[in-house]
CSV table of C-alpha atoms in Angstrom, one decimal:
chain,number,residue,atom,x,y,z
E,1,MET,CA,-97.7,-21.3,-78.5
E,2,ASP,CA,-94.1,-21.3,-77.3
E,3,SER,CA,-91.7,-24.2,-77.6
E,4,ALA,CA,-91.5,-24.9,-73.8
E,5,PHE,CA,-95.2,-25.7,-74.0
E,6,ARG,CA,-94.6,-28.0,-77.0
E,7,ARG,CA,-91.7,-29.8,-75.5
E,8,GLY,CA,-93.7,-30.4,-72.3
E,9,ALA,CA,-96.6,-31.6,-74.4
E,10,ARG,CA,-94.4,-34.1,-76.2
E,11,GLU,CA,-93.0,-35.4,-72.9
E,12,GLY,CA,-96.4,-35.8,-71.3
E,13,MET,CA,-97.8,-37.6,-74.3
E,14,ARG,CA,-94.8,-40.0,-74.4
E,15,ALA,CA,-95.5,-41.0,-70.8
E,16,PHE,CA,-99.3,-41.3,-71.1
E,17,LEU,CA,-99.7,-43.0,-74.5
E,18,PRO,CA,-98.8,-46.6,-73.5
E,19,ILE,CA,-101.1,-46.6,-70.5
E,20,SER,CA,-104.0,-44.8,-72.3
E,21,VAL,CA,-104.8,-48.2,-74.0
E,22,GLY,CA,-106.3,-49.3,-70.8
E,23,LEU,CA,-109.0,-46.6,-71.1
E,24,VAL,CA,-110.5,-48.3,-74.2
E,25,PRO,CA,-112.4,-51.3,-72.7
E,26,TRP,CA,-113.2,-49.3,-69.5
E,27,ALA,CA,-114.8,-46.5,-71.5
E,28,ILE,CA,-116.7,-48.9,-73.8
E,29,VAL,CA,-118.0,-50.8,-70.7
E,30,THR,CA,-119.1,-47.6,-69.0
E,31,GLY,CA,-121.0,-46.6,-72.1
E,32,ILE,CA,-122.7,-50.0,-72.2
E,33,ALA,CA,-123.5,-50.0,-68.5
E,34,MET,CA,-125.1,-46.6,-68.7
E,35,ARG,CA,-127.4,-47.8,-71.4
E,36,SER,CA,-128.1,-51.1,-69.6
E,37,ILE,CA,-130.0,-49.3,-66.7
E,38,GLY,CA,-132.2,-47.6,-69.3
E,39,LEU,CA,-130.6,-44.2,-70.0
E,40,SER,CA,-131.1,-42.9,-73.6
E,41,GLU,CA,-128.1,-42.3,-75.9
E,42,LEU,CA,-128.4,-38.6,-75.2
E,43,GLU,CA,-128.7,-39.0,-71.4
E,44,ALA,CA,-125.7,-41.5,-71.3
E,45,MET,CA,-123.4,-39.1,-73.3
E,46,GLY,CA,-124.7,-36.2,-71.1
E,47,MET,CA,-123.6,-38.1,-68.0
E,48,SER,CA,-120.3,-39.0,-69.6
E,49,LEU,CA,-119.5,-35.4,-70.5
E,50,LEU,CA,-120.7,-33.8,-67.3
E,51,VAL,CA,-119.4,-36.3,-64.7
E,52,PHE,CA,-116.3,-37.7,-66.6
E,53,ALA,CA,-115.5,-40.0,-63.7
E,54,ALA,CA,-116.0,-43.7,-64.5
E,55,THR,CA,-116.0,-45.0,-60.9
E,56,ALA,CA,-118.6,-42.5,-59.8
E,57,GLN,CA,-120.7,-43.1,-62.9
E,58,LEU,CA,-120.6,-46.9,-62.6
E,59,GLY,CA,-121.1,-46.8,-58.8
E,60,THR,CA,-124.1,-44.6,-58.9
E,61,LEU,CA,-125.9,-46.3,-61.8
E,62,PRO,CA,-127.7,-48.8,-59.5
E,63,LEU,CA,-128.8,-45.9,-57.3
E,64,ILE,CA,-130.1,-44.0,-60.3
E,65,ALA,CA,-131.9,-47.1,-61.5
E,66,SER,CA,-133.6,-47.7,-58.1
E,67,GLY,CA,-134.6,-44.1,-57.8
E,68,ALA,CA,-132.4,-43.4,-54.7
E,69,PRO,CA,-132.6,-39.9,-53.1
E,70,LEU,CA,-130.3,-37.2,-54.6
E,71,TRP,CA,-128.3,-36.7,-51.4
E,72,LEU,CA,-127.4,-40.4,-51.3
E,73,ILE,CA,-126.3,-40.3,-54.9
E,74,PHE,CA,-124.3,-37.1,-54.3
E,75,LEU,CA,-122.6,-38.6,-51.2
E,76,THR,CA,-121.8,-41.9,-53.0
E,77,GLY,CA,-120.2,-40.0,-55.9
E,78,LEU,CA,-118.2,-37.9,-53.4
E,79,VAL,CA,-116.9,-40.9,-51.6
E,80,LEU,CA,-116.0,-42.7,-54.9
E,81,ASN,CA,-114.1,-39.6,-56.0
E,82,LEU,CA,-112.3,-39.1,-52.7
E,83,ARG,CA,-109.0,-40.4,-54.1
E,84,PHE,CA,-108.8,-37.4,-56.3
E,85,VAL,CA,-108.4,-35.2,-53.2
E,86,ILE,CA,-105.1,-36.9,-52.7
E,87,PHE,CA,-104.1,-36.5,-56.3
E,88,SER,CA,-105.2,-32.9,-56.2
E,89,ALA,CA,-103.1,-32.1,-53.2
E,90,ALA,CA,-100.1,-33.8,-54.8
E,91,ILE,CA,-100.4,-32.1,-58.2
E,92,ALA,CA,-101.6,-28.6,-57.1
E,93,PRO,CA,-98.1,-27.0,-56.9
E,94,ALA,CA,-97.8,-27.5,-60.7
E,95,PHE,CA,-100.6,-25.0,-61.3
E,96,HIS,CA,-99.9,-22.3,-58.8
E,97,GLU,CA,-98.8,-19.7,-61.4
E,98,HIS,CA,-101.7,-20.4,-63.7
E,99,SER,CA,-105.1,-18.6,-64.0
E,100,MET,CA,-108.3,-19.8,-62.3
E,101,ALA,CA,-109.8,-20.8,-65.7
E,102,ARG,CA,-106.8,-23.1,-66.4
E,103,ARG,CA,-106.9,-24.5,-62.9
E,104,LEU,CA,-110.6,-25.3,-63.3
E,105,ALA,CA,-110.0,-27.0,-66.6
E,106,SER,CA,-107.1,-29.0,-65.1
E,107,SER,CA,-109.4,-30.1,-62.2
E,108,TYR,CA,-112.1,-31.4,-64.5
E,109,LEU,CA,-109.5,-33.2,-66.6
E,110,LEU,CA,-107.6,-34.8,-63.7
E,111,VAL,CA,-107.9,-38.6,-64.1
E,112,ASP,CA,-105.9,-41.6,-62.6
E,113,GLY,CA,-103.9,-42.4,-65.7
E,114,VAL,CA,-102.7,-38.9,-66.4
E,115,PHE,CA,-101.9,-38.4,-62.7
E,116,VAL,CA,-99.8,-41.5,-62.6
E,117,ALA,CA,-98.0,-40.6,-65.9
E,118,VAL,CA,-97.0,-37.0,-65.3
E,119,SER,CA,-97.3,-36.1,-61.6
E,120,GLU,CA,-93.6,-36.8,-60.9
E,121,LYS,CA,-92.5,-34.9,-64.0
E,122,LEU,CA,-94.6,-31.9,-63.0
E,123,ARG,CA,-93.1,-31.9,-59.5
E,124,THR,CA,-89.5,-31.6,-60.8
E,125,ALA,CA,-90.0,-29.2,-63.7
E,126,ASP,CA,-89.4,-25.4,-63.2
E,127,ASP,CA,-90.9,-23.9,-66.3
E,128,PRO,CA,-94.7,-23.2,-65.9
E,129,GLN,CA,-95.3,-23.4,-69.7
E,130,TRP,CA,-93.5,-26.7,-69.9
E,131,ARG,CA,-95.6,-28.1,-67.0
E,132,TRP,CA,-98.8,-26.8,-68.6
E,133,GLY,CA,-98.0,-28.6,-71.9
E,134,CYS,CA,-96.9,-31.7,-70.1
E,135,TYR,CA,-100.3,-31.9,-68.3
E,136,LEU,CA,-102.7,-30.5,-70.8
E,137,ALA,CA,-101.7,-32.6,-73.9
E,138,PRO,CA,-102.2,-36.0,-72.3
E,139,ALA,CA,-105.2,-34.8,-70.3
E,140,VAL,CA,-107.1,-33.6,-73.4
E,141,TYR,CA,-106.0,-36.6,-75.4
E,142,GLY,CA,-107.2,-38.9,-72.6
E,143,TRP,CA,-110.5,-37.0,-72.5
E,144,MET,CA,-111.1,-37.3,-76.2
E,145,LEU,CA,-110.2,-41.0,-76.2
E,146,TRP,CA,-112.5,-41.6,-73.3
E,147,GLN,CA,-115.5,-39.8,-74.7
E,148,ALA,CA,-115.1,-41.5,-78.2
E,149,CYS,CA,-114.9,-45.0,-76.7
E,150,SER,CA,-117.8,-44.3,-74.3
E,151,LEU,CA,-119.8,-43.3,-77.4
E,152,VAL,CA,-118.9,-46.6,-79.0
E,153,GLY,CA,-120.3,-48.4,-75.9
E,154,VAL,CA,-123.4,-46.2,-75.8
E,155,LEU,CA,-124.2,-46.8,-79.5
E,156,GLY,CA,-123.2,-50.4,-79.4
E,157,ALA,CA,-125.2,-51.4,-76.3
E,158,GLY,CA,-128.4,-51.8,-78.3
E,159,ALA,CA,-126.9,-54.6,-80.4
E,160,VAL,CA,-126.5,-56.9,-77.3
E,161,PRO,CA,-129.6,-59.0,-76.2
E,162,HIS,CA,-131.3,-57.7,-73.1
E,163,ASP,CA,-131.1,-61.0,-71.1
E,164,TRP,CA,-127.3,-61.0,-71.1
E,165,SER,CA,-127.1,-59.3,-67.7
E,166,LEU,CA,-124.9,-56.5,-69.1
E,167,GLU,CA,-125.3,-54.4,-66.0
E,168,PHE,CA,-122.8,-56.9,-64.4
E,169,MET,CA,-120.1,-55.2,-66.6
E,170,ALA,CA,-120.2,-52.3,-64.2
E,171,THR,CA,-119.4,-54.6,-61.3
E,172,ILE,CA,-116.6,-56.2,-63.3
E,173,ALA,CA,-115.1,-52.8,-64.0
E,174,LEU,CA,-115.2,-51.9,-60.3
E,175,MET,CA,-113.5,-55.2,-59.5
E,176,VAL,CA,-110.7,-54.6,-62.1
E,177,MET,CA,-110.1,-51.3,-60.4
E,178,LEU,CA,-110.2,-52.8,-56.8
E,179,VAL,CA,-107.9,-55.8,-57.2
E,180,PRO,CA,-104.6,-54.0,-58.0
E,181,MET,CA,-105.4,-51.6,-55.1
E,182,VAL,CA,-105.5,-54.4,-52.5
E,183,ARG,CA,-101.8,-55.1,-52.4
E,184,THR,CA,-101.3,-54.7,-48.6
E,185,ARG,CA,-103.0,-56.3,-45.6
E,186,PRO,CA,-104.5,-53.0,-44.3
E,187,MET,CA,-105.9,-52.2,-47.8
E,188,LEU,CA,-107.4,-55.7,-47.9
E,189,LEU,CA,-108.9,-55.2,-44.5
E,190,ALA,CA,-110.4,-51.9,-45.6
E,191,ALA,CA,-112.0,-53.6,-48.6
E,192,VAL,CA,-113.3,-56.6,-46.6
E,193,VAL,CA,-114.9,-54.5,-43.9
E,194,GLY,CA,-116.4,-52.0,-46.4
E,195,GLY,CA,-117.8,-54.9,-48.5
E,196,VAL,CA,-119.0,-57.3,-45.9
E,197,GLY,CA,-120.2,-54.4,-43.7
E,198,THR,CA,-122.5,-53.1,-46.4
E,199,VAL,CA,-124.1,-56.5,-46.7
E,200,LEU,CA,-124.5,-56.9,-43.0
E,201,LEU,CA,-125.8,-53.4,-42.4
E,202,ARG,CA,-128.2,-53.3,-45.4
E,203,GLY,CA,-131.1,-53.2,-43.0
E,204,LEU,CA,-130.3,-49.7,-41.8
E,205,PRO,CA,-132.7,-47.0,-42.9
E,206,LEU,CA,-132.0,-44.5,-45.8
E,207,ARG,CA,-129.3,-46.9,-47.0
E,208,LEU,CA,-127.0,-45.5,-44.3
E,209,GLY,CA,-125.4,-48.9,-44.1
E,210,LEU,CA,-123.3,-48.1,-47.2
E,211,PHE,CA,-121.7,-45.1,-45.5
E,212,VAL,CA,-121.3,-46.6,-42.1
E,213,ALA,CA,-119.6,-49.6,-43.8
E,214,ILE,CA,-117.3,-47.4,-45.9
E,215,ALA,CA,-116.3,-45.4,-42.9
E,216,LEU,CA,-115.7,-48.5,-40.8
E,217,GLY,CA,-113.5,-49.9,-43.7
E,218,ILE,CA,-111.4,-46.7,-43.8
E,219,ALA,CA,-111.0,-46.8,-40.0
E,220,ALA,CA,-110.1,-50.5,-40.1
E,221,GLY,CA,-107.5,-50.0,-42.8
E,222,PHE,CA,-106.0,-47.0,-41.0
E,223,ALA,CA,-105.9,-48.8,-37.6
E,224,ALA,CA,-104.3,-51.9,-39.2
E,225,GLU,CA,-101.6,-49.8,-40.8
E,226,HIS,CA,-100.9,-48.1,-37.5
E,227,TRP,CA,-100.7,-51.5,-35.7
E,228,GLN,CA,-98.5,-52.9,-38.4
E,229,GLU,CA,-96.0,-50.0,-38.0
E,230,ARG,CA,-96.0,-50.3,-34.3
E,231,ARG,CA,-95.2,-54.0,-34.5
E,232,ALA,CA,-92.4,-53.3,-37.1
E,233,ALA,CA,-90.9,-50.6,-34.9
E,234,ARG,CA,-90.5,-53.0,-31.9
W,1,MET,CA,-135.5,-45.0,-62.2
W,2,ILE,CA,-134.8,-41.3,-62.0
W,3,GLU,CA,-136.1,-39.5,-65.1
W,4,GLY,CA,-136.4,-36.2,-66.9
W,5,VAL,CA,-135.2,-33.0,-65.2
W,6,TRP,CA,-134.2,-34.9,-62.0
W,7,LEU,CA,-131.9,-37.1,-64.0
W,8,TRP,CA,-130.0,-34.1,-65.3
W,9,ILE,CA,-130.0,-32.5,-61.8
W,10,THR,CA,-128.5,-35.8,-60.6
W,11,PHE,CA,-125.8,-35.6,-63.3
W,12,ALA,CA,-125.1,-32.0,-62.3
W,13,ALA,CA,-124.7,-33.1,-58.7
W,14,LEU,CA,-122.3,-35.8,-59.7
W,15,ALA,CA,-120.4,-33.4,-61.9
W,16,LEU,CA,-120.0,-31.2,-58.8
W,17,THR,CA,-118.4,-34.1,-56.9
W,18,THR,CA,-115.9,-34.5,-59.8
W,19,VAL,CA,-114.9,-30.8,-59.6
W,20,ILE,CA,-115.0,-30.6,-55.8
W,21,THR,CA,-112.6,-33.5,-55.3
W,22,ARG,CA,-110.3,-33.0,-58.3
W,23,GLY,CA,-110.2,-29.3,-57.8
W,24,SER,CA,-110.0,-29.3,-54.0
W,25,PHE,CA,-106.3,-28.3,-53.8
W,26,ILE,CA,-105.7,-27.2,-57.3
W,27,LEU,CA,-108.3,-24.4,-57.0
W,28,ILE,CA,-107.4,-23.4,-53.4
W,29,GLY,CA,-103.9,-22.5,-54.5
W,30,GLU,CA,-100.9,-22.2,-52.3
W,31,LYS,CA,-102.8,-21.9,-49.0
W,32,GLY,CA,-104.0,-25.4,-48.9
W,33,ARG,CA,-102.2,-28.4,-47.4
W,34,LEU,CA,-103.8,-31.7,-46.4
W,35,PRO,CA,-102.7,-32.9,-42.9
W,36,PRO,CA,-100.6,-36.1,-43.4
W,37,THR,CA,-102.8,-38.1,-41.1
W,38,VAL,CA,-105.9,-37.3,-43.1
W,39,GLN,CA,-104.0,-38.0,-46.3
W,40,ARG,CA,-103.0,-41.5,-45.0
W,41,ALA,CA,-106.6,-42.3,-43.8
W,42,LEU,CA,-108.1,-41.2,-47.2
W,43,ARG,CA,-105.9,-43.7,-49.0
W,44,TYR,CA,-108.3,-46.4,-47.7
W,45,ALA,CA,-111.4,-44.7,-49.0
W,46,PRO,CA,-111.4,-46.0,-52.6
W,47,ALA,CA,-110.8,-49.6,-51.6
W,48,SER,CA,-113.5,-49.5,-49.0
W,49,ALA,CA,-116.0,-47.7,-51.2
W,50,LEU,CA,-115.4,-50.0,-54.2
W,51,ALA,CA,-115.8,-53.1,-52.1
W,52,ALA,CA,-119.0,-51.7,-50.6
W,53,LEU,CA,-120.5,-51.5,-54.1
W,54,ILE,CA,-119.1,-54.8,-55.4
W,55,VAL,CA,-119.8,-57.2,-52.6
W,56,PRO,CA,-123.6,-56.6,-52.3
W,57,ASP,CA,-124.0,-57.3,-56.1
W,58,LEU,CA,-122.1,-60.6,-55.6
W,59,LEU,CA,-123.9,-61.8,-52.4
W,60,LEU,CA,-127.4,-60.3,-52.5
W,61,ASP,CA,-130.3,-61.2,-54.8
W,62,HIS,CA,-133.0,-58.6,-54.5
W,63,GLY,CA,-131.8,-57.7,-51.0
W,64,HIS,CA,-131.7,-61.4,-49.8
W,65,PHE,CA,-128.5,-63.1,-48.9
W,66,GLN,CA,-127.5,-65.8,-51.5
W,67,ALA,CA,-124.3,-67.5,-50.3
W,68,PHE,CA,-123.7,-69.3,-53.6
W,69,ASN,CA,-124.8,-67.9,-56.9
W,70,PRO,CA,-123.7,-67.4,-60.5
W,71,LYS,CA,-122.4,-63.8,-59.9
W,72,LEU,CA,-120.2,-64.9,-57.0
W,73,VAL,CA,-118.7,-67.6,-59.2
W,74,ALA,CA,-118.1,-65.1,-62.0
W,75,GLY,CA,-116.6,-62.7,-59.4
W,76,ALA,CA,-114.1,-65.3,-58.3
W,77,VAL,CA,-113.1,-65.9,-61.9
W,78,ILE,CA,-112.6,-62.1,-62.4
W,79,VAL,CA,-110.5,-61.7,-59.3
W,80,ALA,CA,-108.3,-64.7,-60.4
W,81,ILE,CA,-107.8,-63.1,-63.8
W,82,ALA,CA,-107.2,-59.6,-62.5
W,83,LEU,CA,-104.5,-61.0,-60.2
W,84,ARG,CA,-102.6,-62.7,-63.0
W,85,THR,CA,-102.8,-60.4,-66.0
W,86,ARG,CA,-103.0,-56.7,-66.8
W,87,ASN,CA,-104.9,-57.4,-70.0
W,88,PRO,CA,-107.7,-54.9,-70.0
W,89,TRP,CA,-110.2,-57.1,-72.0
W,90,LEU,CA,-109.9,-60.5,-70.4
W,91,PRO,CA,-111.8,-59.8,-67.1
W,92,PHE,CA,-114.8,-58.5,-69.1
W,93,ILE,CA,-114.8,-61.3,-71.7
W,94,LEU,CA,-114.3,-64.2,-69.3
W,95,GLY,CA,-116.4,-62.7,-66.4
W,96,MET,CA,-119.4,-62.1,-68.7
W,97,GLY,CA,-118.8,-65.5,-70.4
W,98,VAL,CA,-118.9,-67.4,-67.1
W,99,LEU,CA,-122.0,-65.5,-65.9
W,100,ILE,CA,-123.9,-66.0,-69.2
W,101,ALA,CA,-122.8,-69.7,-69.5
W,102,LEU,CA,-124.1,-70.4,-65.9
W,103,ARG,CA,-127.3,-68.5,-66.4
W,104,LYS,CA,-128.3,-69.5,-70.0
W,105,GLY,CA,-126.3,-72.7,-70.4
W,106,LEU,CA,-127.1,-74.3,-67.0
W,107,GLY,CA,-130.3,-72.3,-66.3
W,108,TRP,CA,-128.9,-71.4,-62.8
């Protein structure tokens, strides 16, 4: 282990530590939510380790509970994870010199908090070893913190009475994620069209309403942004 | 409820969505670049998808439209909290508190 790696690791940890606190309630809630639909402790931790994506986990739990078809669950997970395509595109240059195994591990470990904390540092650093440390240390720490807190939720869920509507925690978690996202009018429009559209289109067969509404929401947000820019240009 | 082997297949499929999306450009290497227009449009995907999962839970009761219900009230409280504070615990504590108080306390 050379010192560039270590210096990078220290820098990455310093940036990520303060925001990592936010993972704690989120992970506990995800653990509880998985148990609330009837997954066993083993199944819940299996999901946590394999999927390692809170939004996709929380968002697909109702579909798993209602026995929805696999393709629908897969597509829903894909849509919920779409933001990572943007993160991946932004952070990819940092890993160009690294092996496929390292890039695969980096992909699995790429989460919102780590991206926010280190992406700018990675973009401006020249030493590949420094970059690897700066990414890997907070990413692995974040993963361990997440899994440990999920386990607390998974084991603790049994202590809460059944009639407390704990499954609502999943919706709260999704709302906590959504609210800070909706800071501009086009973003608000995308959310309103996606949300209301899903309710209005719930009669469509094969639960296609969900996808049609999400697509309409994306189109509405994009169109609104375009229109806003054209108006500003005038 | 999906059970047994199918449950694990479902988890594997979801794990695939994690690696496909996060790995998309990291795994492709230097060849890949996302067109700027697509990148801009994709920025709206998370908000639209999150709302598409949240709103039905707040407005529908077993598939039927319920304009005014305990979850919607709790939802309004959660939005109000999330707009005012970055405290990671408050939305969960107060949101669940309101929902349980309305359901158990008032029998709504």
